[in-house]
Structure formats: structure tokens, C-alpha cells
mmCIF file of C-alpha atoms in Angstrom:
data_model
loop_
_atom_site.group_PDB
_atom_site.id
_atom_site.type_symbol
_atom_site.label_atom_id
_atom_site.label_comp_id
_atom_site.label_asym_id
_atom_site.label_seq_id
_atom_site.Cartn_x
_atom_site.Cartn_y
_atom_site.Cartn_z
ATOM 1 C CA UNK E 21 -16.722 -7.602 -1.319
ATOM 2 C CA UNK E 22 -13.694 -7.077 -3.557
ATOM 3 C CA UNK E 23 -12.722 -3.798 -5.273
ATOM 4 C CA UNK E 24 -9.931 -3.432 -7.823
ATOM 5 C CA UNK E 25 -7.751 -0.405 -7.051
ATOM 6 C CA UNK E 26 -5.921 1.668 -9.610
ATOM 7 C CA UNK E 27 -3.581 4.586 -8.975
ATOM 8 C CA UNK E 28 -5.074 6.271 -12.026
ATOM 9 C CA UNK E 29 -8.789 6.001 -11.319
ATOM 10 C CA UNK E 30 -11.157 7.750 -8.968
ATOM 11 C CA UNK E 31 -14.008 6.119 -7.146
ATOM 12 C CA UNK E 32 -15.962 6.914 -4.002
ATOM 13 C CA UNK E 33 -13.914 4.574 -1.854
ATOM 14 C CA UNK E 34 -10.448 5.618 -3.055
ATOM 15 C CA UNK E 35 -11.149 9.318 -3.046
ATOM 16 C CA UNK E 36 -12.197 9.180 0.611
ATOM 17 C CA UNK E 37 -9.146 7.432 1.996
ATOM 18 C CA UNK E 38 -6.325 6.983 -0.480
ATOM 19 C CA UNK E 39 -6.456 9.699 -3.134
ATOM 20 C CA UNK E 40 -4.960 13.153 -3.300
ATOM 21 C CA UNK E 41 -6.719 16.191 -4.742
ATOM 22 C CA UNK E 42 -5.896 15.015 -8.273
ATOM 23 C CA UNK E 43 -7.656 11.716 -7.494
ATOM 24 C CA UNK E 44 -4.403 9.825 -7.775
ATOM 25 C CA UNK E 45 -4.317 6.936 -5.368
ATOM 26 C CA UNK E 46 -1.336 5.143 -3.880
ATOM 27 C CA UNK E 47 -0.929 1.912 -5.778
ATOM 28 C CA UNK E 48 -2.653 -0.700 -7.860
ATOM 29 C CA UNK E 49 -4.163 -3.775 -6.278
ATOM 30 C CA UNK E 50 -7.253 -5.143 -4.612
ATOM 31 C CA UNK E 51 -9.312 -4.182 -1.573
ATOM 32 C CA UNK E 52 -11.522 -6.662 0.277
ATOM 33 C CA UNK E 53 -14.073 -5.544 2.863
ATOM 34 C CA UNK E 54 -15.259 -7.695 5.754
ATOM 35 C CA UNK E 55 -17.974 -5.911 7.762
ATOM 36 C CA UNK E 56 -16.036 -2.628 7.612
ATOM 37 C CA UNK E 57 -12.609 -4.151 8.173
ATOM 38 C CA UNK E 58 -10.659 -3.771 4.953
ATOM 39 C CA UNK E 59 -7.673 -5.643 3.606
ATOM 40 C CA UNK E 60 -5.656 -4.107 0.776
ATOM 41 C CA UNK E 61 -2.943 -5.768 -1.299
ATOM 42 C CA UNK E 62 -1.201 -3.008 -3.261
ATOM 43 C CA UNK E 63 1.831 -2.502 -5.522
ATOM 44 C CA UNK E 64 3.189 0.987 -6.198
ATOM 45 C CA UNK E 65 5.680 1.991 -8.876
ATOM 46 C CA UNK E 66 8.169 4.744 -8.009
ATOM 47 C CA UNK E 67 6.251 7.951 -7.351
ATOM 48 C CA UNK E 68 6.702 11.462 -5.986
ATOM 49 C CA UNK E 69 5.138 12.126 -2.546
ATOM 50 C CA UNK E 70 1.438 11.222 -2.396
ATOM 51 C CA UNK E 71 -0.799 12.224 0.537
ATOM 52 C CA UNK E 72 -2.375 9.132 2.081
ATOM 53 C CA UNK E 73 -5.274 8.544 4.460
ATOM 54 C CA UNK E 74 -5.798 12.305 4.608
ATOM 55 C CA UNK E 75 -9.597 12.465 4.623
ATOM 56 C CA UNK E 76 -12.013 11.205 7.241
ATOM 57 C CA UNK E 77 -14.812 9.599 5.266
ATOM 58 C CA UNK E 78 -18.400 10.482 6.188
ATOM 59 C CA UNK E 79 -19.281 6.915 5.241
ATOM 60 C CA UNK E 80 -16.459 5.133 7.114
ATOM 61 C CA UNK E 81 -15.653 7.609 9.931
ATOM 62 C CA UNK E 82 -12.236 7.835 11.531
ATOM 63 C CA UNK E 83 -10.112 4.826 10.639
ATOM 64 C CA UNK E 84 -6.737 3.388 11.467
ATOM 65 C CA UNK E 85 -4.647 1.463 8.959
ATOM 66 C CA UNK E 86 -1.829 -0.949 9.736
ATOM 67 C CA UNK E 87 0.581 -1.232 6.806
ATOM 68 C CA UNK E 88 3.198 -3.916 6.209
ATOM 69 C CA UNK E 89 5.821 -3.141 3.565
ATOM 70 C CA UNK E 90 6.609 -6.492 1.962
ATOM 71 C CA UNK E 91 8.953 -5.314 -0.811
ATOM 72 C CA UNK E 92 10.704 -2.086 -1.725
ATOM 73 C CA UNK E 93 11.398 1.141 0.101
ATOM 74 C CA UNK E 94 9.247 4.165 0.912
ATOM 75 C CA UNK E 95 9.850 7.501 2.565
ATOM 76 C CA UNK E 96 7.152 8.887 4.813
ATOM 77 C CA UNK E 97 6.906 12.578 5.621
ATOM 78 C CA UNK E 98 5.171 13.140 8.961
ATOM 79 C CA UNK E 99 5.204 16.287 11.104
ATOM 80 C CA UNK E 100 8.331 17.625 9.403
ATOM 81 C CA UNK E 101 10.278 14.369 9.766
ATOM 82 C CA UNK E 102 11.305 12.193 6.837
ATOM 83 C CA UNK E 103 11.222 8.511 7.785
ATOM 84 C CA UNK E 104 12.588 5.658 5.687
ATOM 85 C CA UNK E 105 10.834 2.297 5.639
ATOM 86 C CA UNK E 106 12.359 -0.834 4.119
ATOM 87 C CA UNK E 107 10.818 -4.206 3.320
ATOM 88 C CA UNK E 108 9.795 -5.887 6.569
ATOM 89 C CA UNK E 109 8.696 -2.593 8.175
ATOM 90 C CA UNK E 110 5.236 -1.941 9.565
ATOM 91 C CA UNK E 111 3.486 1.221 10.667
ATOM 92 C CA UNK E 112 0.040 2.582 11.420
ATOM 93 C CA UNK E 113 -1.723 5.762 10.389
ATOM 94 C CA UNK E 114 -5.009 7.364 11.409
ATOM 95 C CA UNK E 115 -7.286 9.120 8.900
ATOM 96 C CA UNK E 116 -6.973 12.862 8.886
ATOM 97 C CA UNK E 117 -3.204 12.727 9.355
ATOM 98 C CA UNK E 118 -1.106 14.979 7.123
ATOM 99 C CA UNK E 119 1.283 12.351 5.834
ATOM 100 C CA UNK E 120 2.835 11.693 2.443
ATOM 101 C CA UNK E 121 4.445 8.544 1.104
ATOM 102 C CA UNK E 122 7.050 8.452 -1.651
ATOM 103 C CA UNK E 123 8.068 5.194 -3.279
ATOM 104 C CA UNK E 124 11.684 5.350 -4.428
ATOM 105 C CA UNK E 125 11.326 1.948 -6.077
ATOM 106 C CA UNK E 126 8.466 -0.420 -6.810
ATOM 107 C CA UNK E 127 7.018 -1.567 -3.519
ATOM 108 C CA UNK E 128 4.420 -4.061 -2.328
ATOM 109 C CA UNK E 129 2.350 -3.469 0.801
ATOM 110 C CA UNK E 130 -0.477 -5.132 2.666
ATOM 111 C CA UNK E 131 -2.845 -2.931 4.667
ATOM 112 C CA UNK E 132 -5.519 -3.731 7.239
ATOM 113 C CA UNK E 133 -7.875 -0.822 7.913
ATOM 114 C CA UNK E 134 -10.665 -0.582 10.483
ATOM 115 C CA UNK E 135 -12.598 2.032 12.413
ATOM 116 C CA UNK E 136 -10.894 3.518 15.460
ATOM 117 C CA UNK E 137 -14.061 2.756 17.402
ATOM 118 C CA UNK E 138 -13.818 -0.930 16.553
ATOM 119 C CA UNK E 139 -10.187 -0.954 17.686
ATOM 120 C CA UNK E 140 -11.064 0.950 20.894
ATOM 121 C CA UNK E 141 -13.757 -1.656 21.580
ATOM 122 C CA UNK E 142 -10.954 -4.254 21.316
ATOM 123 C CA UNK E 143 -8.989 -2.366 24.006
ATOM 124 C CA UNK E 144 -6.605 -0.289 21.860
ATOM 125 C CA UNK E 145 -6.586 3.486 21.545
ATOM 126 C CA UNK E 146 -3.512 4.522 19.566
ATOM 127 C CA UNK E 147 -1.884 7.515 21.263
ATOM 128 C CA UNK E 148 -0.499 9.029 18.070
ATOM 129 C CA UNK E 149 -1.829 9.497 14.546
ATOM 130 C CA UNK E 150 1.191 7.772 12.989
ATOM 131 C CA UNK E 151 3.764 5.334 14.304
ATOM 132 C CA UNK E 152 6.152 2.569 13.366
ATOM 133 C CA UNK E 153 6.090 -0.881 14.923
ATOM 134 C CA UNK E 154 9.296 -2.452 16.220
ATOM 135 C CA UNK E 155 11.032 -4.563 13.569
ATOM 136 C CA UNK E 156 10.740 -7.728 15.666
ATOM 137 C CA UNK E 157 7.025 -7.119 16.215
ATOM 138 C CA UNK E 158 6.428 -6.564 12.500
ATOM 139 C CA UNK E 159 8.366 -9.669 11.435
ATOM 140 C CA UNK E 160 6.683 -12.014 13.901
ATOM 141 C CA UNK E 161 3.155 -10.640 13.722
ATOM 142 C CA UNK E 162 0.387 -13.218 13.379
ATOM 143 C CA UNK E 163 -1.599 -10.378 11.753
ATOM 144 C CA UNK E 164 0.727 -10.399 8.757
ATOM 145 C CA UNK E 165 0.720 -14.202 8.471
ATOM 146 C CA UNK E 166 -3.074 -14.364 8.727
ATOM 147 C CA UNK E 167 -3.607 -11.482 6.283
ATOM 148 C CA UNK E 168 -1.352 -13.047 3.640
ATOM 149 C CA UNK E 169 -3.172 -16.387 4.005
ATOM 150 C CA UNK E 170 -6.518 -14.562 3.880
ATOM 151 C CA UNK E 171 -5.547 -12.797 0.636
ATOM 152 C CA UNK E 172 -4.616 -16.140 -0.921
ATOM 153 C CA UNK E 173 -7.966 -17.589 0.174
ATOM 154 C CA UNK E 174 -10.213 -14.725 -0.966
ATOM 155 C CA UNK E 175 -8.638 -14.657 -4.416
ATOM 156 C CA UNK E 176 -10.221 -18.079 -4.945
ATOM 157 C CA UNK E 177 -13.449 -17.959 -2.934
ATOM 158 C CA UNK E 178 -15.598 -15.589 -0.873
ATOM 159 C CA UNK E 179 -15.363 -15.752 2.903
ATOM 160 C CA UNK E 180 -17.977 -14.661 5.441
ATOM 161 C CA UNK E 181 -17.604 -11.101 6.776
ATOM 162 C CA UNK E 182 -17.804 -12.480 10.293
ATOM 163 C CA UNK E 183 -15.866 -14.026 11.906
ATOM 164 C CA UNK E 184 -13.195 -12.683 9.497
ATOM 165 C CA UNK E 185 -13.630 -9.054 10.665
ATOM 166 C CA UNK E 186 -13.459 -10.117 14.304
ATOM 167 C CA UNK E 187 -10.291 -12.151 13.784
ATOM 168 C CA UNK E 188 -8.614 -9.261 11.938
ATOM 169 C CA UNK E 189 -9.627 -6.829 14.706
ATOM 170 C CA UNK E 190 -8.236 -9.118 17.410
ATOM 171 C CA UNK E 191 -4.984 -9.550 15.472
ATOM 172 C CA UNK E 192 -4.573 -5.780 14.976
ATOM 173 C CA UNK E 193 -5.151 -5.269 18.720
ATOM 174 C CA UNK E 194 -2.620 -8.045 19.414
ATOM 175 C CA UNK E 195 -0.036 -6.283 17.228
ATOM 176 C CA UNK E 196 -0.420 -3.099 19.278
ATOM 177 C CA UNK E 197 -0.185 -5.086 22.549
ATOM 178 C CA UNK E 198 2.947 -6.936 21.350
ATOM 179 C CA UNK E 199 4.549 -3.679 20.270
ATOM 180 C CA UNK E 200 3.836 -1.976 23.593
ATOM 181 C CA UNK E 201 5.550 -4.928 25.338
ATOM 182 C CA UNK E 202 8.667 -4.320 23.204
ATOM 183 C CA UNK E 203 8.727 -0.591 23.902
ATOM 184 C CA UNK E 204 7.592 -0.989 27.513
#
């Protein structure tokens, strides 16, 4: 399933996970869903701080999103800290987290989102509700390579939900494992 995303429109999916109280969503792009594992390709023009992933959806439950910033720069406000992310950065966020993102310039991001339960079943239980991945982990991640190739493929033809969801889940778990090896 493919859904076009617009920062200026409200729909059931965007309001649950990406929109603020004014129903303004972070970015314009496309969302693909594979058995509950979602891939988002999004571009955001410069914007003031926008709350992201704030609401736990009754339909989708508690989720975790892994975000790769491909182009641009964003500032993330989390627990009183202001963090700067440049192209090549990657981070994760759990739904229900009070976090805002501000794009100081046009940016392009790729996001993989899945239920925390699905990730726990794959052996990963993120300790925190937000975190950055090491730069070397982000740059060498097979998750990013696979996701970019997947986006190119699904723009031209539909792919089966499984095994695609399983592969994405395994690659997200692998990213967390690789990052924990870097940080020890």
C-alpha cells in the first residue's frame, strides 16, 4: 500500500503519528506499508519546530521509527537538549516521545517505522525513547542501502508485504546490534 504524504493535509494515518495539533505534518513524500512495517521517503522545506511521533495510535500501537537524514540539516529538541543532525545522520524515536524537529534548510529523510513489539520479537528493546546512531553505523547500514533500493523498486511495481516486512525488521534489529557494538 502506498500513501502520498503532504505537510498541509490531514488524514487518519498522518494525524496519528506525524501531525501536530494543527494537523501539519513533517514533510511531503510517500509512505509504503508492508504488513505494518512502514517506509517513508520525505522532503521537508525549512520549518519552525514541529512535534513528531507524539501520539501512540490506537490502530498501530507503540511504534519505533528509524530515520536517516539524507540531505540537509535538522535540529531536534529532546528532554531540554537541542541536538543538531546533518546529512548522513541517523536516529530513532519511539511514539509518545515529546520531541520536535526543526528544518533549517530543505532536507530529505528516509524513515522505517515498525511496532515496538515486532522489534522486541526480533531481540531489540530500545532502552530510550530517542537516540542517535553512531556516524559509522549510519553510513554503513545495510538497512539504509536496502530501504533506498526498496523505494526505487516500489515506485515501479508492488512488492509482497512478506517477506519485505521481515527483511526490514531484521535490518532494523541489525542496525541496533551494530550500534551497540560501536558503543560497547
